[in-house]
Each structure stands twice: as C-alpha cells, then as structure tokens.
mmCIF file of C-alpha atoms and ligand atoms in Angstrom:
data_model
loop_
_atom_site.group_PDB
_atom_site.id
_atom_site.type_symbol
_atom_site.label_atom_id
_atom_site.label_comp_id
_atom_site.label_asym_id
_atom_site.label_seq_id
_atom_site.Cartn_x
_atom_site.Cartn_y
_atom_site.Cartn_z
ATOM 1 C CA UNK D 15 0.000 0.000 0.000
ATOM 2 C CA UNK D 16 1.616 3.363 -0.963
ATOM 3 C CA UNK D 17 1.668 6.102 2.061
ATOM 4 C CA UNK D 18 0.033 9.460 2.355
ATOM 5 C CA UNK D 19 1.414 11.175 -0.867
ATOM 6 C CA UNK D 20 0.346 14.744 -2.433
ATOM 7 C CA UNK D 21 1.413 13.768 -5.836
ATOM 8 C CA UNK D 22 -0.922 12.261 -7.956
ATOM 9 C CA UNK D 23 0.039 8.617 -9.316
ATOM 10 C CA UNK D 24 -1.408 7.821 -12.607
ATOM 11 C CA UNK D 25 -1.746 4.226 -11.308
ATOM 12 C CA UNK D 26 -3.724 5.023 -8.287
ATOM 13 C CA UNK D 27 -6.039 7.339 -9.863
ATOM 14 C CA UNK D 28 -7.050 4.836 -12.947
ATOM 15 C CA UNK D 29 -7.800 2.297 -9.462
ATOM 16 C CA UNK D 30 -9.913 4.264 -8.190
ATOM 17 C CA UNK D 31 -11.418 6.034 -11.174
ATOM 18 C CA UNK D 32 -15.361 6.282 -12.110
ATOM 19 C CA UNK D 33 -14.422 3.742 -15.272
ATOM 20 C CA UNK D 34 -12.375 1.097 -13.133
ATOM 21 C CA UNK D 35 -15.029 1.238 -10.410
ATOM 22 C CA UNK D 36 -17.707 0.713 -12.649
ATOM 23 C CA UNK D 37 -15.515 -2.039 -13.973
ATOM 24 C CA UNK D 38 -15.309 -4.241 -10.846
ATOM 25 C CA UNK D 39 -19.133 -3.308 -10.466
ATOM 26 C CA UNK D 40 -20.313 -4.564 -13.533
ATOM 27 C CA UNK D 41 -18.080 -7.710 -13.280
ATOM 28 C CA UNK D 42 -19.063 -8.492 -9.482
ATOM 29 C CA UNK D 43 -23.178 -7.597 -10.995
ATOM 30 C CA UNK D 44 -22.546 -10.257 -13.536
ATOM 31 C CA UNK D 45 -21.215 -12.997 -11.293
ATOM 32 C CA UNK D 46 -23.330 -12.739 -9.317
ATOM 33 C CA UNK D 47 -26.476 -13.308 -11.440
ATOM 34 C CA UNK D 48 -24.615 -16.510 -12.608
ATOM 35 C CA UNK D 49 -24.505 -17.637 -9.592
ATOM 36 C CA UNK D 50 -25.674 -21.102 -9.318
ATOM 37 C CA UNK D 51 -25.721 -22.193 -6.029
ATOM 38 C CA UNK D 52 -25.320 -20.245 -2.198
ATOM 39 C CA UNK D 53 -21.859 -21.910 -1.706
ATOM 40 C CA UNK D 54 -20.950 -20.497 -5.084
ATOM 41 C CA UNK D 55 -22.235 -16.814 -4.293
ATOM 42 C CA UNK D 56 -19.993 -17.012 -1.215
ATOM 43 C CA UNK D 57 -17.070 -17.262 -3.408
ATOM 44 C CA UNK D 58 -17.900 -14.874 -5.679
ATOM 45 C CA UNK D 59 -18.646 -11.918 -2.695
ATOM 46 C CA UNK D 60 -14.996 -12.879 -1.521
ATOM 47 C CA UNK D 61 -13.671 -12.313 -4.433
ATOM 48 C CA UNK D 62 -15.754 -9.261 -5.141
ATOM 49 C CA UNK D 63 -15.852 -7.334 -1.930
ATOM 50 C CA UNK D 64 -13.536 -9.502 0.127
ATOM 51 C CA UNK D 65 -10.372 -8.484 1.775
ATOM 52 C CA UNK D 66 -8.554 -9.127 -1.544
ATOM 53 C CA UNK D 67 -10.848 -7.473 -3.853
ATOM 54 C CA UNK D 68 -10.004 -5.164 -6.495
ATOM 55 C CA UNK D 69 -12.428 -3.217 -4.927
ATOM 56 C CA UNK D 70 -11.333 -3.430 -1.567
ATOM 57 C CA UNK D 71 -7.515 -2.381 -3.161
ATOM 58 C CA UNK D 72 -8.996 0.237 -4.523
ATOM 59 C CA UNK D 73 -10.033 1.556 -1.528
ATOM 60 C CA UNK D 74 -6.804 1.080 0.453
ATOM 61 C CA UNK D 75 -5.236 3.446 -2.422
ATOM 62 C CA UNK D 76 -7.758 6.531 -0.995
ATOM 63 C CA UNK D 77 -4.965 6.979 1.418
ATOM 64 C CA UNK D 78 -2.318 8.063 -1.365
ATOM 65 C CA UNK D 79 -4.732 10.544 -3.169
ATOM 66 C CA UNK D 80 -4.171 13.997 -2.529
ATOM 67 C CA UNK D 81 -6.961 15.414 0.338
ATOM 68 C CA UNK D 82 -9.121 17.312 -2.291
ATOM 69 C CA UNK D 83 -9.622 14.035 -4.075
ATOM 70 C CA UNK D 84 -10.049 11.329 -1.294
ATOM 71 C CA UNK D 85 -13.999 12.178 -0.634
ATOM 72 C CA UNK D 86 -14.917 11.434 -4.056
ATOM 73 C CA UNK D 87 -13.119 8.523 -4.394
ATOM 74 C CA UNK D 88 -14.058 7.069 -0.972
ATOM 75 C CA UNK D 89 -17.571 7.655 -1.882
ATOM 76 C CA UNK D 90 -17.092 6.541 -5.035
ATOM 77 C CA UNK D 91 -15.792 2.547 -3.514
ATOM 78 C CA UNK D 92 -18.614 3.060 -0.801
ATOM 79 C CA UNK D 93 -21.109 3.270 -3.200
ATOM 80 C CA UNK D 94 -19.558 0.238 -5.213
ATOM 81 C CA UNK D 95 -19.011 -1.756 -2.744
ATOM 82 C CA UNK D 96 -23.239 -1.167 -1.435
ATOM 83 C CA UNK D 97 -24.575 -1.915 -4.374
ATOM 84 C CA UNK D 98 -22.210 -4.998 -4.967
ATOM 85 C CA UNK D 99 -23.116 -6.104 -1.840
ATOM 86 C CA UNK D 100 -27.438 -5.495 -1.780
ATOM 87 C CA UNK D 101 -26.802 -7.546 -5.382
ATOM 88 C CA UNK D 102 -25.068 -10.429 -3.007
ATOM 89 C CA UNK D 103 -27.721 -9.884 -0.237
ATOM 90 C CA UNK D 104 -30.679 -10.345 -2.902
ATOM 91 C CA UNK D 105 -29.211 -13.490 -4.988
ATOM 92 C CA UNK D 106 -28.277 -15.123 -1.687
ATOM 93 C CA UNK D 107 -31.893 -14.886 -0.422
ATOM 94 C CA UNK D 108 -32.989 -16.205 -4.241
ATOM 95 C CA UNK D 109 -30.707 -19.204 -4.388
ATOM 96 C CA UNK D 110 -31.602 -20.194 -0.444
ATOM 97 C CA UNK D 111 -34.730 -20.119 -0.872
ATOM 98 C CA UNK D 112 -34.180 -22.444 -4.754
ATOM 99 C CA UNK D 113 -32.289 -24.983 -2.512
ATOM 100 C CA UNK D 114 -34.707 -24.856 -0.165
ATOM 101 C CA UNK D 115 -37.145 -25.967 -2.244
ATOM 102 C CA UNK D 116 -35.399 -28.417 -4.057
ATOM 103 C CA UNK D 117 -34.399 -29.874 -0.042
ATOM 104 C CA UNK D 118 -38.010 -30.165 0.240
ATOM 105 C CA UNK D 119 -38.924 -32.263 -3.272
ATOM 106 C CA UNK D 120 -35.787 -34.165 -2.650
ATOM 107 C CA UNK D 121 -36.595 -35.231 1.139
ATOM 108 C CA UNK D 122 -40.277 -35.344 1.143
ATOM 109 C CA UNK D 123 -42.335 -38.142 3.087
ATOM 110 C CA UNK D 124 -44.764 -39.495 1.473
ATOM 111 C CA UNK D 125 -47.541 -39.652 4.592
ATOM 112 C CA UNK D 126 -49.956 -42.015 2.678
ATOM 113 C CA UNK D 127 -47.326 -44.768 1.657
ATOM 114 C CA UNK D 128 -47.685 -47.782 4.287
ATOM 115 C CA UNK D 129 -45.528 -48.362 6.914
ATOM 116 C CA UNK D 130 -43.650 -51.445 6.957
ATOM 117 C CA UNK D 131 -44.053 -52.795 10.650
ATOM 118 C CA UNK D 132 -41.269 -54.629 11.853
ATOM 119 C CA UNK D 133 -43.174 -57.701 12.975
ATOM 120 C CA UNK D 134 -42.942 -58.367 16.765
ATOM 121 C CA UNK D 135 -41.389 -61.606 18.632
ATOM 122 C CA UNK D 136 -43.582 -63.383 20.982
ATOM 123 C CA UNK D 137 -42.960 -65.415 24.388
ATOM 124 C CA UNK D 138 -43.139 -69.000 23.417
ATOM 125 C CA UNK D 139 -46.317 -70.797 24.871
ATOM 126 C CA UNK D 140 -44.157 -73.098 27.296
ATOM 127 C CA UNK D 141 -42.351 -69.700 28.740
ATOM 128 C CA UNK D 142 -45.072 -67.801 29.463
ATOM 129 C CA UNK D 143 -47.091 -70.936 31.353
ATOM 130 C CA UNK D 144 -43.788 -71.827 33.569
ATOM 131 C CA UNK D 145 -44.103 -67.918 34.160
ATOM 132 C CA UNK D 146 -47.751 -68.621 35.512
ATOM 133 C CA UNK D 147 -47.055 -71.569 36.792
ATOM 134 C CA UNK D 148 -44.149 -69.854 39.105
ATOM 135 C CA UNK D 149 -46.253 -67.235 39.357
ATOM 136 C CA UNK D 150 -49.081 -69.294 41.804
ATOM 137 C CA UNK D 151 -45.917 -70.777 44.086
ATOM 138 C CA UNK D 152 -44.602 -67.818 44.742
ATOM 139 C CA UNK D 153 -47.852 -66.290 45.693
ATOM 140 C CA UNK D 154 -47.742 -68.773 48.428
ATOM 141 C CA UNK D 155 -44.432 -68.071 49.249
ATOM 142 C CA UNK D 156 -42.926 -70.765 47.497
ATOM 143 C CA UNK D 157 -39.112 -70.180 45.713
ATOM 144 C CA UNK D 158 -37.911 -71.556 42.595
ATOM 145 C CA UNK D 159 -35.191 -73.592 42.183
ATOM 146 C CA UNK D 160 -32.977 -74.308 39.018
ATOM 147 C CA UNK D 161 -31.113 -77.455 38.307
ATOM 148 C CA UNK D 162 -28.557 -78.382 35.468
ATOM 149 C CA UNK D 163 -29.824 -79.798 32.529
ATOM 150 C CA UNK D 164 -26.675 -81.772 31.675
ATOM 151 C CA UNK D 165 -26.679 -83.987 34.886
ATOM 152 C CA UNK D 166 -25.433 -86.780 37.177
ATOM 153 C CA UNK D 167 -26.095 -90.077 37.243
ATOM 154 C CA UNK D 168 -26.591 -90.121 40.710
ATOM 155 C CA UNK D 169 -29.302 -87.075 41.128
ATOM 156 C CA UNK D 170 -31.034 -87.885 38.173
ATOM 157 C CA UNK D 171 -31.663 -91.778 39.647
ATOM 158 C CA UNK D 172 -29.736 -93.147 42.782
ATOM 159 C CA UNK D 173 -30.734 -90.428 45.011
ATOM 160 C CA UNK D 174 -33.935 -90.947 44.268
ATOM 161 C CA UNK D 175 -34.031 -94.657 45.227
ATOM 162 C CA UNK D 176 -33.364 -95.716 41.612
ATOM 163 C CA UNK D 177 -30.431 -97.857 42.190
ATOM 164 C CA UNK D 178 -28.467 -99.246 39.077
ATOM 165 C CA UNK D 179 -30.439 -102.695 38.847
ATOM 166 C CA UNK D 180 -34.128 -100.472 39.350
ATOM 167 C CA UNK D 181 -36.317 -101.242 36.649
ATOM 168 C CA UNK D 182 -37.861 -98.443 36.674
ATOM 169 C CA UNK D 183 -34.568 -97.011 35.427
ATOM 170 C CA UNK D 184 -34.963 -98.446 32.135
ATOM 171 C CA UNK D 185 -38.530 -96.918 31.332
ATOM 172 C CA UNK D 186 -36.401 -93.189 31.335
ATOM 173 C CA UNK D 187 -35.327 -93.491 27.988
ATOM 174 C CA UNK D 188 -32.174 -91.967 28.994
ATOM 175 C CA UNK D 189 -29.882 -90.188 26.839
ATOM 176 C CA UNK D 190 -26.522 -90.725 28.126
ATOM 177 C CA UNK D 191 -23.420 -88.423 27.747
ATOM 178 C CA UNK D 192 -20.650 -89.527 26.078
ATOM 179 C CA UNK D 193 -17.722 -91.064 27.604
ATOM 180 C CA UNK D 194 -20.905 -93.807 27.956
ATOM 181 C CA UNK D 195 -19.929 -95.393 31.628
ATOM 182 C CA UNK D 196 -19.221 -91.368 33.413
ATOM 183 C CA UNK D 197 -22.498 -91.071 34.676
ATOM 184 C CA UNK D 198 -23.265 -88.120 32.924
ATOM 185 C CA UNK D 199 -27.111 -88.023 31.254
ATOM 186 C CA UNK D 200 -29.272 -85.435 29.849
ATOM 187 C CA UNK D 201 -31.898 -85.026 33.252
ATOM 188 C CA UNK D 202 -34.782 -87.569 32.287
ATOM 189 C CA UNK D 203 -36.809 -85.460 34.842
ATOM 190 C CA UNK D 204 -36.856 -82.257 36.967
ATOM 191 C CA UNK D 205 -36.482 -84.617 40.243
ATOM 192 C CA UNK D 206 -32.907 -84.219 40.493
ATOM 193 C CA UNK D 207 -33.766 -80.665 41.531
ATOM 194 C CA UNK D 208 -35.280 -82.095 44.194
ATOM 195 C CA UNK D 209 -32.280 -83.788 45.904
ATOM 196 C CA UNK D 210 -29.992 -80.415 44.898
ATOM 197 C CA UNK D 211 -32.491 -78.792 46.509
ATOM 198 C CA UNK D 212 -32.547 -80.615 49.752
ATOM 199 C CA UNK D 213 -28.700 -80.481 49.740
ATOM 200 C CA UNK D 214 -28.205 -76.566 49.440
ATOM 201 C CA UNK D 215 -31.189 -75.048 51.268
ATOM 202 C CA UNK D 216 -32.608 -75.048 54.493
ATOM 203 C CA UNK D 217 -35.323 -76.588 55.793
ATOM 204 C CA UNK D 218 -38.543 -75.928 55.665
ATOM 205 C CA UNK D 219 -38.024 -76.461 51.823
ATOM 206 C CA UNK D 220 -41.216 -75.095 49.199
ATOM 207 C CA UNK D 221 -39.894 -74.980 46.028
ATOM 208 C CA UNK D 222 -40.677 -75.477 42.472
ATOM 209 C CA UNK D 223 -38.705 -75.788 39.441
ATOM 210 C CA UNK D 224 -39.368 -75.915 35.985
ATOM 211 C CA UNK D 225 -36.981 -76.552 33.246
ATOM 212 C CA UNK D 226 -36.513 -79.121 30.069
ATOM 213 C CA UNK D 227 -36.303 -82.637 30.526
ATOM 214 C CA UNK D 228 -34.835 -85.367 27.999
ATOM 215 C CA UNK D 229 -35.348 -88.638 26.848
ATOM 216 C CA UNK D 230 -34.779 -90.573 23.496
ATOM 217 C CA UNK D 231 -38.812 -90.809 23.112
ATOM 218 C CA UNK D 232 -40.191 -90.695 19.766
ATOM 219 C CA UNK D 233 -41.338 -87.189 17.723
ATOM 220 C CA UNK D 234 -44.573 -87.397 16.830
ATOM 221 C CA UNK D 235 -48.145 -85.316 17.611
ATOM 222 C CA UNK D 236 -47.864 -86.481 21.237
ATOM 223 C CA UNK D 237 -43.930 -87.155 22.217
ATOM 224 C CA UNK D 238 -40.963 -84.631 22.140
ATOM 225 C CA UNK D 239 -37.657 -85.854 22.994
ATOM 226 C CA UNK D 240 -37.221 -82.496 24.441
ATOM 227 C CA UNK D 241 -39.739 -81.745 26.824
ATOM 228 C CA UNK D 242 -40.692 -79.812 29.932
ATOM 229 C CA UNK D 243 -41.700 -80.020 33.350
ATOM 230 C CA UNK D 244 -42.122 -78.453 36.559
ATOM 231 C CA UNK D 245 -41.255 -80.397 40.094
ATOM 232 C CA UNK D 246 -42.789 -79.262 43.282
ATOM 233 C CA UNK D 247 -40.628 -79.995 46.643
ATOM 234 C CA UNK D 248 -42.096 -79.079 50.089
ATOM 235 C CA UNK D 249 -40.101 -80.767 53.012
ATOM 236 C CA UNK D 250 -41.555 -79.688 56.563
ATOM 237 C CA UNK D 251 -42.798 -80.601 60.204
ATOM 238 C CA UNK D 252 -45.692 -82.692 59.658
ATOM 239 C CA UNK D 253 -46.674 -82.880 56.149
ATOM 240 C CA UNK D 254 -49.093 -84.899 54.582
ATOM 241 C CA UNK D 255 -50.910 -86.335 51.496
ATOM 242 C CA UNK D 256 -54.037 -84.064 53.065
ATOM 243 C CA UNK D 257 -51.482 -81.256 51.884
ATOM 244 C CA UNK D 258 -50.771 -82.548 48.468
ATOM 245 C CA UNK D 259 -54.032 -82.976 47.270
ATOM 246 C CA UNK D 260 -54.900 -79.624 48.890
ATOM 247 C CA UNK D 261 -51.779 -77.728 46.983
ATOM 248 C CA UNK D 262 -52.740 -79.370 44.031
ATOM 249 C CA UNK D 263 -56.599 -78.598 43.946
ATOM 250 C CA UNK D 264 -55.389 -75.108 44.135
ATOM 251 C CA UNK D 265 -52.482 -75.684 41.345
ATOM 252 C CA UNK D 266 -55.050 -76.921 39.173
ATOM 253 C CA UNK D 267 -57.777 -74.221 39.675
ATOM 254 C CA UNK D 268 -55.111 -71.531 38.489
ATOM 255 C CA UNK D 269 -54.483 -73.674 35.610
ATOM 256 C CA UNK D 270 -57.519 -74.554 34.333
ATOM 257 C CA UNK D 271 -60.606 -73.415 36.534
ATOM 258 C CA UNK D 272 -63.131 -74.987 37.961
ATOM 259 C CA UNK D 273 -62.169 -78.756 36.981
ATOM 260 C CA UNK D 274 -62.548 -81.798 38.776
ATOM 261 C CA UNK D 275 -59.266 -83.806 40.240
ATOM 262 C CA UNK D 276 -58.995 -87.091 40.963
ATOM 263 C CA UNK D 277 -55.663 -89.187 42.471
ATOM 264 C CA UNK D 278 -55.008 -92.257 41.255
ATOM 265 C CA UNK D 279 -52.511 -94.820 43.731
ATOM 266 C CA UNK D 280 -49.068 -95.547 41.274
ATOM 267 C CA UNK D 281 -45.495 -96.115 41.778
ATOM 268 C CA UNK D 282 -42.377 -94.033 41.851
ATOM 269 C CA UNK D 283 -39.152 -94.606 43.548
ATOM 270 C CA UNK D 284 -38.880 -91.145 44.756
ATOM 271 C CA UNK D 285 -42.481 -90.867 47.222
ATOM 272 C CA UNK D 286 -44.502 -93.506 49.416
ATOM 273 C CA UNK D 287 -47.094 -93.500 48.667
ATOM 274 C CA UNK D 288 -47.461 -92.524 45.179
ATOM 275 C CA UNK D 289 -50.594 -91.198 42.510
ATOM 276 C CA UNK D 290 -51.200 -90.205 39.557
ATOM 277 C CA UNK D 291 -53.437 -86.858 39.255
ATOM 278 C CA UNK D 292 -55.856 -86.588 36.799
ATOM 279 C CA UNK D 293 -58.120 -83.927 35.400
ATOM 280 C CA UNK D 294 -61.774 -84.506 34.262
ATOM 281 C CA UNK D 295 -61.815 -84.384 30.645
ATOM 282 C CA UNK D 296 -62.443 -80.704 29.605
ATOM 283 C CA UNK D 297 -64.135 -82.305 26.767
ATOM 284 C CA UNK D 298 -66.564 -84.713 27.268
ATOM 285 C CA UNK D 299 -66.873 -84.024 31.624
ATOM 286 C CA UNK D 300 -66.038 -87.674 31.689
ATOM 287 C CA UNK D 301 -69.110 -88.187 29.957
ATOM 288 C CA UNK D 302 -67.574 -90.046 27.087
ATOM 289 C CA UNK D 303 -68.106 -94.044 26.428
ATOM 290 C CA UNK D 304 -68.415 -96.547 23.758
ATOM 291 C CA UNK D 305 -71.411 -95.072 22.220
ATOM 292 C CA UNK D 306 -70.116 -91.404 22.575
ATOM 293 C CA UNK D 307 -66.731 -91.519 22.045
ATOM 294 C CA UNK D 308 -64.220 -88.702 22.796
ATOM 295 C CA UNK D 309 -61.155 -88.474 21.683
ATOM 296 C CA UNK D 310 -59.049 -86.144 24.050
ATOM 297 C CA UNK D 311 -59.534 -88.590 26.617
ATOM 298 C CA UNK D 312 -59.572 -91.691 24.756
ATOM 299 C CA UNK D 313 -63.685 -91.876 26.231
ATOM 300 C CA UNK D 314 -62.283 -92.612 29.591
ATOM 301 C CA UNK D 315 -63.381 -89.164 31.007
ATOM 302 C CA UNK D 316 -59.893 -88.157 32.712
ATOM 303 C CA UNK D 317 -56.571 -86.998 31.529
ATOM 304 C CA UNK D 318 -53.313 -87.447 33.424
ATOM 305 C CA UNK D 319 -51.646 -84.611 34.409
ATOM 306 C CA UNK D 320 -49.426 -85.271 37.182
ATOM 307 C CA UNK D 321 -47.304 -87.548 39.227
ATOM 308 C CA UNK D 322 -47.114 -87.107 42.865
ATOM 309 C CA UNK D 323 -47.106 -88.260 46.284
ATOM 310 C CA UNK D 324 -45.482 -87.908 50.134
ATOM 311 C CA UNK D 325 -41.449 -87.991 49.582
ATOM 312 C CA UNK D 326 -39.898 -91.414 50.223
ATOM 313 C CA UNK D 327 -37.831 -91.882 53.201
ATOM 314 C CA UNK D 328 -35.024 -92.784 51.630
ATOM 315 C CA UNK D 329 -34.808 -89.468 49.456
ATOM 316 C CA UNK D 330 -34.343 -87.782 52.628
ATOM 317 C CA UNK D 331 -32.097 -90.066 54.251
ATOM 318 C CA UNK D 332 -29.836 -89.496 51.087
ATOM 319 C CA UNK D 333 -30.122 -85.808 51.871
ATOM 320 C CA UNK D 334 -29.134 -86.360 55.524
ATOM 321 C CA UNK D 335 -32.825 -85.307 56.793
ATOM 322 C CA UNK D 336 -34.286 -86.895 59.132
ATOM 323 C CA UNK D 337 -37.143 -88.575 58.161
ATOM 324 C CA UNK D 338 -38.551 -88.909 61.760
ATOM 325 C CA UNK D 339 -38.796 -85.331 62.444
ATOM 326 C CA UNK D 340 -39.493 -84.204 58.767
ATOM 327 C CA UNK D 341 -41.669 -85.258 55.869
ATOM 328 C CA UNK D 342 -42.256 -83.785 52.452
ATOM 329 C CA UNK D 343 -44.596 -84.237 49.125
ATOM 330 C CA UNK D 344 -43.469 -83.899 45.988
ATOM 331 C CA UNK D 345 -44.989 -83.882 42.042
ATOM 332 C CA UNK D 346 -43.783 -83.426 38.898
ATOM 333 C CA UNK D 347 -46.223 -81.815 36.047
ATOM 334 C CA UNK D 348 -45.965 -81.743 32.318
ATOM 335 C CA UNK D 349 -45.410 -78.485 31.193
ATOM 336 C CA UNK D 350 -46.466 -79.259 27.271
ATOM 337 C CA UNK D 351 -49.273 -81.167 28.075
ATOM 338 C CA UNK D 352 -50.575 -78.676 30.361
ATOM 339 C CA UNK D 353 -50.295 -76.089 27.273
ATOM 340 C CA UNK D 354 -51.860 -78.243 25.398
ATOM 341 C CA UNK D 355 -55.052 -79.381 27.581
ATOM 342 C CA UNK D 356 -55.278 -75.383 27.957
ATOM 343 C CA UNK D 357 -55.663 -74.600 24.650
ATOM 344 C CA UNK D 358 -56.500 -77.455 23.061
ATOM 345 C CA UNK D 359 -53.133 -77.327 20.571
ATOM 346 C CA UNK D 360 -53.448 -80.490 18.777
ATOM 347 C CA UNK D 361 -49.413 -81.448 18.097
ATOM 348 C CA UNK D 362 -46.644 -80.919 20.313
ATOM 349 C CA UNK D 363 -44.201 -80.768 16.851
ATOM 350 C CA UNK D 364 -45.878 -76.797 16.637
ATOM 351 C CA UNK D 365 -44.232 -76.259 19.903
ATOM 352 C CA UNK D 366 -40.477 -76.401 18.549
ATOM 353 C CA UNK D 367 -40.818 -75.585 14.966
ATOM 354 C CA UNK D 368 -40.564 -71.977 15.490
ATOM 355 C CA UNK D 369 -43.011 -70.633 13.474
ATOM 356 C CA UNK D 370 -43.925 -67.421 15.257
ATOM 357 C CA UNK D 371 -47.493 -67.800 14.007
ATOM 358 C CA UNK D 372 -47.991 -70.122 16.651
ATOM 359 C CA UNK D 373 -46.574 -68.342 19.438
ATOM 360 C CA UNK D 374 -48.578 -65.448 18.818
ATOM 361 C CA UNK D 375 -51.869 -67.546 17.746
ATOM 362 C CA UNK D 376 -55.124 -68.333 20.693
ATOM 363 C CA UNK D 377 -53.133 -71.272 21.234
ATOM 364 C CA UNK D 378 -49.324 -69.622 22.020
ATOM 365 C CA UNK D 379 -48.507 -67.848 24.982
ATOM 366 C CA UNK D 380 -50.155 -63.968 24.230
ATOM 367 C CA UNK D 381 -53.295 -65.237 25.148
HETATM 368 N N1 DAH Q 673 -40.288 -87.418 37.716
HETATM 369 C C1 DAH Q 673 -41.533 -88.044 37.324
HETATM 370 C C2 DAH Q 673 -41.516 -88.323 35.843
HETATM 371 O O1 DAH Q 673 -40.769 -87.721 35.143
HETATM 372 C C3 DAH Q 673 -42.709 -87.199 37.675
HETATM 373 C C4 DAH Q 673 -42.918 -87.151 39.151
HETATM 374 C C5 DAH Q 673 -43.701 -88.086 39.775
HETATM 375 C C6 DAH Q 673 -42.301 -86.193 39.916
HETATM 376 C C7 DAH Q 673 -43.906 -88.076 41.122
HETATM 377 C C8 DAH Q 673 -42.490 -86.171 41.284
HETATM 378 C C9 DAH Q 673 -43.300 -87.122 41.864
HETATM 379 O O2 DAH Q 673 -41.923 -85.262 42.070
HETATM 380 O O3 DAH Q 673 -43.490 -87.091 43.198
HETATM 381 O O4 DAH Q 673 -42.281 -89.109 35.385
#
C-alpha cells in the first residue's frame, strides 16, 4: 500500500477512477447473477468485496490521493461496494430459498405410503405358562429352584431310590453323555432338583422348578424328545398327602378353573405312597363311552396330568434329613401337556418348529 502522498500517481487514480469502479461493479453484478448455487455466491462476494478485492484495493489506495480528491473517491468505492453487496444480499436470499425448495422435493415423506411394521417376537407358549405356573408358588411363598440340565447319574436316579439294577430305570429313555460309563445323562426329569435342593437349602423347603427334561422318546403329535416339566418340593414338620391334594386342587384351579381332580394310587421310587393326578376331561366331563366316544380322553373321562405323592424316606435319608422329624410331598407336572389341555393345541411338533405364528396364535402364549 503506498503512504500518504500529495502527488498524484497515474496508477492510483485509474484504481480508483469512475471507469475502473464501474468495472469491478459490472463484473461483481454479472457474477453474481450466474450464480448457481449459495456456496458459489460465497465465493464470488470474496472475491468481489472480500479483503482481496479489487475493490477493496482500490479503496486502500484513498490513502495516497491527494486530500481534495479522497472524498470522491471514498464515496465513489462506498457506493460500489453497497450496491455490490445489496446484489449479493438479494441473490443469496434467491438461491436459499431455490435450494430450499429443491431440499423439500428431494426429502419429502410421502404420509400415505404404508408403513412397513417390523413384525414383533412373541414369548413361546411353554415360557409364558412356567411364568404362571411360578407365578401361583410364589404367591404362596414358594421359591424356585434351578437345576442343570446336563446332569449326574446319581441325582437324576440313585438319590432318588433308583439304584443301578431299578427297573424303573430303564422306562427313562435316557440319553446318556458320552464317555458312555461317566455317569453323565441329559436329566430324564426335573427330580434331580429335588435332591440339589434338599442339599443346598434349608429346611422348611417349598420350592418349584421348571426346566426341560430329555429322553430318546419318539417325535410325533404327542412325544418330544425335548420336553418340559415343573417339580414341586415341600419338606416340613408334619406334612401330609391331606397337603398334596390340597396344593394341588389349588395348582389346578389356576391352571384350568373350575375342573374336577382325581388321584389315582401308582409307583415311583422317589415318594410312598405314590398317585397319579388326573383332570376330568375338559371335553366330554367324563361323559364319554363306547357309544359317545371322545377323543381327548380316549372316552375314559380323565386326563393325566401329574405324578405325585409324600417324599420317600429314603430321598431324605440321602439328603441327611431326618425322616422322623421331617416329611415332604413332591410332584412333577408336564409343562407341554398342560399347554396343550389349555388350549386345546393339537401337536406338540408346533411347539419347537418356530413358526412365530404359533406363538402369537389363541393357542401360544399372548393369550
Ligand atoms: N419325575 C416323574 C416323571 O418324570 C414325575 C414325578 C412323579 C415327579 C412323582 C415327582 C413325583 O416329584 O413325586 O415321570
């Protein structure tokens, strides 16, 4: 920038004169109208009326002009560099509000299209009943215990009184682990629980526990290998069948209503004495015979449901409880079949094929 200077420079003054003014003008006017876009425009006022500008030079030349002639040439760059700048001012507000628009067409919604709904899981029809099923124990104060699935020989049978020459031991279908000969077996029951119960909690003992149960059984409408169940242990002072069938009654009424419940005697190695609950046929009300049959209960008018009956001795013995001062009941329910007599689901196979049709159907879980 040249200094305060009384001469005139013929340089300075063609700068700053009406003709070179008007110059920058009319080329900053013209860019401006091509401007496309606002990023562009911001460019093009930089290079117009930025810092570096030939107007903006222009101006810093004022300085060197002799007095008499600075006031017409400041006013002269002010005026420039105004209307340069309105020009800027009104394309900027004409190409914001173009991209605006075209932001708008670009991103619009369309309201009326459909939605695509991400379709919902659904608890499977065994979880939510072991959830109910809990659900009544603990009301009373029960807890629930868990057991392994991948267990030992001697929970799953010889602490229950099922020796290694039982017969009984050979109805279980049992899938052993390899090496064969370790003792290890997929559970054939939710029993063991009991005895791990016993062994790590304090008496009194209420619990229940519900988990999956395996056997090599065949897969068909009525058999699962994989299946479910849910054991009830109560070991106390002075317990009796009386309390069985009375916990029962009331286990059955939160399943399935007003139904009627009758106990058959049977055998298991585990309780002595033993039954077999079962429920009057929701179908016929045991009304079924040869000349009306029914087919849910095979026209005999029941259905089994459980296995039960006051804890054998020698369970407790195994436990180190003494069977003098306590006794217990036990039972063991079928979690599938009680899905099944609930809804009247006619093939266990729907239970682990995973179509999510059936979970979420009258017959799955979101009743
Ligand atoms: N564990 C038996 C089974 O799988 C069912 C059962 C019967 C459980 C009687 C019990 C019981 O606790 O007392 O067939």
């Amino acid at each position: 920038m040249s200094g305060p200077n009384d001469n005139f420079d013929p340089k300075q003054v063609a700068a700053l004169s009406e003709q070179s003014i008007g110059g920058y003008v009319a080329a900053a006017l013209q860019a401006i109208a091509a401007a496309r876009t606002t990023a562009e425009l911001k460019q093009i006022r930089l290079a117009h009326v930025g810092d570096k500008s030939p107007l903006a030079l222009a101006n810093r030349e004022i300085g060197a002009l002799p007095p008499a002639a600075r006031k017409e040439a400041g006013g002269r760059v002010g005026r420039a560099r105004g209307q340069v700048n309105e020009a800027v001012a009104k394309r900027q507000q004409e190409l914001a509000q173009q991209e605006l628009a075209a932001t708008l067409v670009a991103e619009r919604v369309d309201m009326s299209l459909p939605v695509e709904l991400v379709p919902q899981g659904a608890l499977h029809p065994i979880t939510s009943l072991i959830d109910e099923m809990c659900d009544v124990f603990v009301a009373m104060g029960w807890e629930v215990a868990e057991g392994p699935e991948l267990e030992a020989e001697w929970y799953n049978f010889d602490a229950l009184n099922l020796g290694p020459d039982h017969p009984a031991r050979g109805e279980q279908d049992t899938l052993w682990v390899d090496p064969i000969g370790a003792g290890k077996l997929l559970r054939t029951q939710t029993s063991p629980v009991q005895i791990r119960a016993l062994l790590s909690r304090d008496l009194p003992l209420y619990v229940v526990s519900p988990g999956k149960v395996f056997r090599a059984d065949e897969y068909d409408a009525t058999h699962l290998p994989v299946f479910h169940q849910l054991e009830g242990l109560v070991v106390d002072k002075g317990i009796s069948m009386a309390d069985l069938r009375g916990v029962l009654a009331h286990f059955a009424k939160a399943m399935f209503g007003d139904v009627e419940l009758r106990m058959r005697p049977h055998y298991f190695p585990f309780t002595e004495p033993s039954a077999e609950v079962d429920l009057q046929c929701f179908i016929c009300h045991g009304e079924s015979g040869p000349d009306k049959p029914c087919r849910t209960c095979r026209s005999e008018g029941w259905i089994e449901w459980c296995g039960c009956g006051v804890v054998n001795p020698r369970v407790l013995k195994a436990c180190g409880v003494d069977p003098d001062v306590y006794s217990g009941f036990a039972f063991g329910v079928g979690v599938d079949r009680t899905v099944m007599f609930r809804t009247g689901a006619p093939d266990l196979r729907d239970f682990v094929e995973g179509d999510i049709r059936f979970s979420r159907s009258a017959v799955g879980g979101n009743r």
